[in-house]
CSV table of C-alpha atoms in Angstrom, one decimal:
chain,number,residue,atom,x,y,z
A,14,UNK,CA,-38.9,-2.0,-16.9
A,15,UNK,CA,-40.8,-4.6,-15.1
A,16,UNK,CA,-40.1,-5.5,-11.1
A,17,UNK,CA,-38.6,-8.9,-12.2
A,18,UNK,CA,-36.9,-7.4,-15.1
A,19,UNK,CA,-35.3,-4.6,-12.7
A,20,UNK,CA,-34.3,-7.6,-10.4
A,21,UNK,CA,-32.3,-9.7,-12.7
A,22,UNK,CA,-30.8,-6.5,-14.2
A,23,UNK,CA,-29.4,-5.9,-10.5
A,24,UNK,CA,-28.4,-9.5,-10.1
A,25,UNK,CA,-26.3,-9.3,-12.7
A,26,UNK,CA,-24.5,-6.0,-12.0
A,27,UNK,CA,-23.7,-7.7,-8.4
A,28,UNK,CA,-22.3,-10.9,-9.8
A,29,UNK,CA,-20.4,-8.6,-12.4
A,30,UNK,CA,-18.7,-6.7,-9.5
A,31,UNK,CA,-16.1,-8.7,-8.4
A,32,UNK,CA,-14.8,-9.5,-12.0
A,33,UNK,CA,-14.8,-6.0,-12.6
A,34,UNK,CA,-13.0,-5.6,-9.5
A,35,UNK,CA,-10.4,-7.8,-10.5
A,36,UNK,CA,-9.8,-6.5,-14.1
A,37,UNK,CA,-9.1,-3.3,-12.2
A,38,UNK,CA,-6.9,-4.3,-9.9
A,39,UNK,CA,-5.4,-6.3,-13.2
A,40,UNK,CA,-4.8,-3.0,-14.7
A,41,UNK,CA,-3.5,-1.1,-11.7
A,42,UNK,CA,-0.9,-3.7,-10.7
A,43,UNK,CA,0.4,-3.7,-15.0
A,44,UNK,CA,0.4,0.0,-14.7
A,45,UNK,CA,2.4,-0.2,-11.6
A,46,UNK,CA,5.0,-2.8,-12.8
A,47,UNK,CA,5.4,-0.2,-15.3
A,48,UNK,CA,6.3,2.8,-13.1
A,49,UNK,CA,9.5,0.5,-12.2
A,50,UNK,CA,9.1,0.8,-8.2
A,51,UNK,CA,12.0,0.1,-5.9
A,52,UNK,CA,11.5,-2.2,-3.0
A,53,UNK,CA,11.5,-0.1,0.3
A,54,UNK,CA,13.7,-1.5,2.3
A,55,UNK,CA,17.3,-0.8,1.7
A,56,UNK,CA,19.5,-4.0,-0.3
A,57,UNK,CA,16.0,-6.2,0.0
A,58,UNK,CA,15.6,-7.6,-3.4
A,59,UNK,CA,12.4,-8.8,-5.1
A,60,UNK,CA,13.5,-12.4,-4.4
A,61,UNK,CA,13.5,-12.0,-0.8
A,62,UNK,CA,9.6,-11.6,-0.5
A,63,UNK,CA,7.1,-13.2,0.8
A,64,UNK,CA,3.9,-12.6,0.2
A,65,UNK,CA,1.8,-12.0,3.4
A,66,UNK,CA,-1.5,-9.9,1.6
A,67,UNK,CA,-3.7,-12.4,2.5
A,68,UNK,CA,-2.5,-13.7,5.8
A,69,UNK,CA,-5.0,-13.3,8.9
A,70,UNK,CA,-5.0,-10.6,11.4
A,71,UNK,CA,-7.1,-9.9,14.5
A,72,UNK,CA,-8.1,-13.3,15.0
A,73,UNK,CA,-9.3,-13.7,11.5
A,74,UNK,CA,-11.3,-10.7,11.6
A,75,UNK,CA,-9.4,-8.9,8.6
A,76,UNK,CA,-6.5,-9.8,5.9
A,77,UNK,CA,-3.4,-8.4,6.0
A,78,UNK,CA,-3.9,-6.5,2.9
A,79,UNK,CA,0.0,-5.6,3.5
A,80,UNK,CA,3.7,-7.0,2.5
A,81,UNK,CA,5.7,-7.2,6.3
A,82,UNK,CA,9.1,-6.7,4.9
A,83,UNK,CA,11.5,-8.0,7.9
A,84,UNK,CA,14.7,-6.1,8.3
A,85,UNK,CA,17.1,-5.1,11.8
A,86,UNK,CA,15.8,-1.8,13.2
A,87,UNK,CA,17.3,1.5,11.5
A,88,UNK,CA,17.6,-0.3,7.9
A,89,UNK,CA,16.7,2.7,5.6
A,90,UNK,CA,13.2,2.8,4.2
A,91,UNK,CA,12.9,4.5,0.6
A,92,UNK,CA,10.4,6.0,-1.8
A,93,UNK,CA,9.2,3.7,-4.0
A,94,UNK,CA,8.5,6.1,-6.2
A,95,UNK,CA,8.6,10.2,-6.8
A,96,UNK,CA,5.8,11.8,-5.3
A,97,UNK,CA,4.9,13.4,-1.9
A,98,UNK,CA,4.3,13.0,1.3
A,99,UNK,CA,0.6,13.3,1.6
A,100,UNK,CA,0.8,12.9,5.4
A,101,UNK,CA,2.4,11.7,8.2
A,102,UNK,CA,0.6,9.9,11.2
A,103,UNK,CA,1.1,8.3,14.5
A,104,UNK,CA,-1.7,5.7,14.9
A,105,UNK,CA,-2.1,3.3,17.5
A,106,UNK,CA,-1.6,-0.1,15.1
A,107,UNK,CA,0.9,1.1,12.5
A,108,UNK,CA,2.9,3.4,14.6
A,109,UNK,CA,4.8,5.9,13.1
A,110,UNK,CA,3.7,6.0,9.5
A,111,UNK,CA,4.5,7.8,6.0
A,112,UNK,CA,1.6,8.1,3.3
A,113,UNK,CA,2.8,9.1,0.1
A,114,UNK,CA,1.2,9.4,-2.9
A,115,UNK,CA,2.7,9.2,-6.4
A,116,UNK,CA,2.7,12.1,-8.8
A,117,UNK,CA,-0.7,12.0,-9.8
A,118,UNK,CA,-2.3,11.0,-6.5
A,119,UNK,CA,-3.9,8.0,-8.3
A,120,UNK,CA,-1.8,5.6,-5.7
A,121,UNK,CA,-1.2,5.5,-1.6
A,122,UNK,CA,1.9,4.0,-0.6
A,123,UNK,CA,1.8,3.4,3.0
A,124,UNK,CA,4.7,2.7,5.3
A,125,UNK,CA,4.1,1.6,8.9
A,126,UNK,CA,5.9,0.8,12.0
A,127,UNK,CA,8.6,3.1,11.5
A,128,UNK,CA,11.5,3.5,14.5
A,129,UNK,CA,11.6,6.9,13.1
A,130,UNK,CA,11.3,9.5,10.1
A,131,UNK,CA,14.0,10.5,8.1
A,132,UNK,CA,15.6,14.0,9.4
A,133,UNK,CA,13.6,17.1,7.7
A,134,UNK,CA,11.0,14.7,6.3
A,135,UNK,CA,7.7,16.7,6.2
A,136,UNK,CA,4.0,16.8,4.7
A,137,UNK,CA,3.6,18.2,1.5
A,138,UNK,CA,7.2,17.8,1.1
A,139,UNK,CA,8.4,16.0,-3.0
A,140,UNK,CA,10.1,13.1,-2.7
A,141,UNK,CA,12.0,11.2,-5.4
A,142,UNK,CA,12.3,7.4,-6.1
A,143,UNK,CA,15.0,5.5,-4.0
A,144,UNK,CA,15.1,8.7,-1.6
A,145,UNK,CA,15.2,7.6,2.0
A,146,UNK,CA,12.0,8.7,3.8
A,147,UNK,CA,12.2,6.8,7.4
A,148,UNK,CA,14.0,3.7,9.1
A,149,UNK,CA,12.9,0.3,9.8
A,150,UNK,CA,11.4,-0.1,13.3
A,151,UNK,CA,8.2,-2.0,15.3
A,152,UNK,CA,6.2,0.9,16.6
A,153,UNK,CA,2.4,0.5,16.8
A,154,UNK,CA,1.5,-3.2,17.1
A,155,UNK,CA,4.4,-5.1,16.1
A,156,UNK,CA,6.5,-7.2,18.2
A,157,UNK,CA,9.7,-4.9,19.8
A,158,UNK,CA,11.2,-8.4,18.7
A,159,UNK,CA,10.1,-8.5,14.9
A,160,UNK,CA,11.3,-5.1,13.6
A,161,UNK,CA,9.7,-4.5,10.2
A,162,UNK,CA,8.5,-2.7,7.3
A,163,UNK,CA,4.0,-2.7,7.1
A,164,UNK,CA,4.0,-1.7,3.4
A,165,UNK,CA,0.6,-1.0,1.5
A,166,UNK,CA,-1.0,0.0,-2.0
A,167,UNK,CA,-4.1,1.4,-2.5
A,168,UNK,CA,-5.8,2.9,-5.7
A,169,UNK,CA,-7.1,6.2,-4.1
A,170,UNK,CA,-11.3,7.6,-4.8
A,171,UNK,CA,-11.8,10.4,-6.6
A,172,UNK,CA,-11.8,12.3,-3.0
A,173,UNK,CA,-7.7,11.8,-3.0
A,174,UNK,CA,-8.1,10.8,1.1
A,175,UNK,CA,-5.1,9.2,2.2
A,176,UNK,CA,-6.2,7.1,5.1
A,177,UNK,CA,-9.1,5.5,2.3
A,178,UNK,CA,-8.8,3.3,-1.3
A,179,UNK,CA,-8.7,0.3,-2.4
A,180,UNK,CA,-6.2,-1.8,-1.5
A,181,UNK,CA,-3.8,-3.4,-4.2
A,182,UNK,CA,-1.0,-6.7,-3.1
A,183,UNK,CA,2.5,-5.0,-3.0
A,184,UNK,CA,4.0,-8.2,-3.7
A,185,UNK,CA,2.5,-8.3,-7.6
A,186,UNK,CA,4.2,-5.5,-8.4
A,187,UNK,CA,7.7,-7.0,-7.7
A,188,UNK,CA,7.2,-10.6,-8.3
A,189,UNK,CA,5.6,-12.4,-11.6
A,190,UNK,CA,2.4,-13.4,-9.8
A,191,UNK,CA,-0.3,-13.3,-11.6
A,192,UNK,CA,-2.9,-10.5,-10.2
């Protein structure tokens, strides 16, 4: 293959990339809806979202790449789905936080700024759909005045890492956007 033919080959393949990207996340987000997750916040519905994914953070350094899900302090926060606790972490921005991947560790679902975990909750541990996992809080960066759930997707890499994967909007699971 010639220079210039190698060239336009890669061209192509990078302008490709996003649409790929997109038809994956297309799939992901129908294969979710499928898996009929619950919202984790205890008696929030999926009418009572908002969508924040895209929203700003760190003066417009980053996107969200999140769904805040307001609730008071100590409202129970559930499994969205069975699985298992992959790990649980105390990081400076999210706080207390609960990774938990779903039964075939293709997903991460993260939970952030927890007040605290549910009693006996532990790594490794199986947990089942609707099964409460931690409480409502603002540890880490959020506002002591703005208690809420950080809650995250992300399509994991063949490594299975739980603090790595490409992020998925939580709020296109629940509500009929399109992806």
């Amino acid at each position: 293959m010639s220079p210039r033919a190698r060239l336009i080959a890669l061209v192509i393949t990078a302008a490709a990339l996003p649409l790929m990207a997109r038809a994956q996340d297309a799939l992901d987000l129908a294969y979710l809806r499928t898996r009929g997750l619950v919202v984790p916040v205890e008696s929030v519905t999926p009418a009572q979202l908002a969508d924040s994914y895209q929203q700003e953070r760190g003066a417009g350094s980053r996107t969200h790449e999140a769904l805040d899900i307001a609730a008071p302090r100590g409202t129970p926060v559930l499994a969205v789905e069975d699985g298992h606790i992959a790990k649980l972490f105390l990081s400076k921005p999210g706080g207390l936080t609960i990774y938990q991947f779903d039964p075939k560790s293709h997903f991460a679902y993260y939970y952030a700024h927890l007040d605290r975990y549910a009693e006996g909750l532990a790594q490794g541990q199986s947990v089942r759909k609707g099964q409460v996992i931690g409480y409502v809080g603002s540890s880490g960066n959020a506002s002591p005045q703005a208690p809420h759930l950080h809650f995250a997707i992300f399509r994991l890499g063949p490594e299975r890492q739980w603090w790595r994967g490409m992020p998925l909007n939580p709020f296109k699971v629940w509500r009929d956007a399109p992806p």
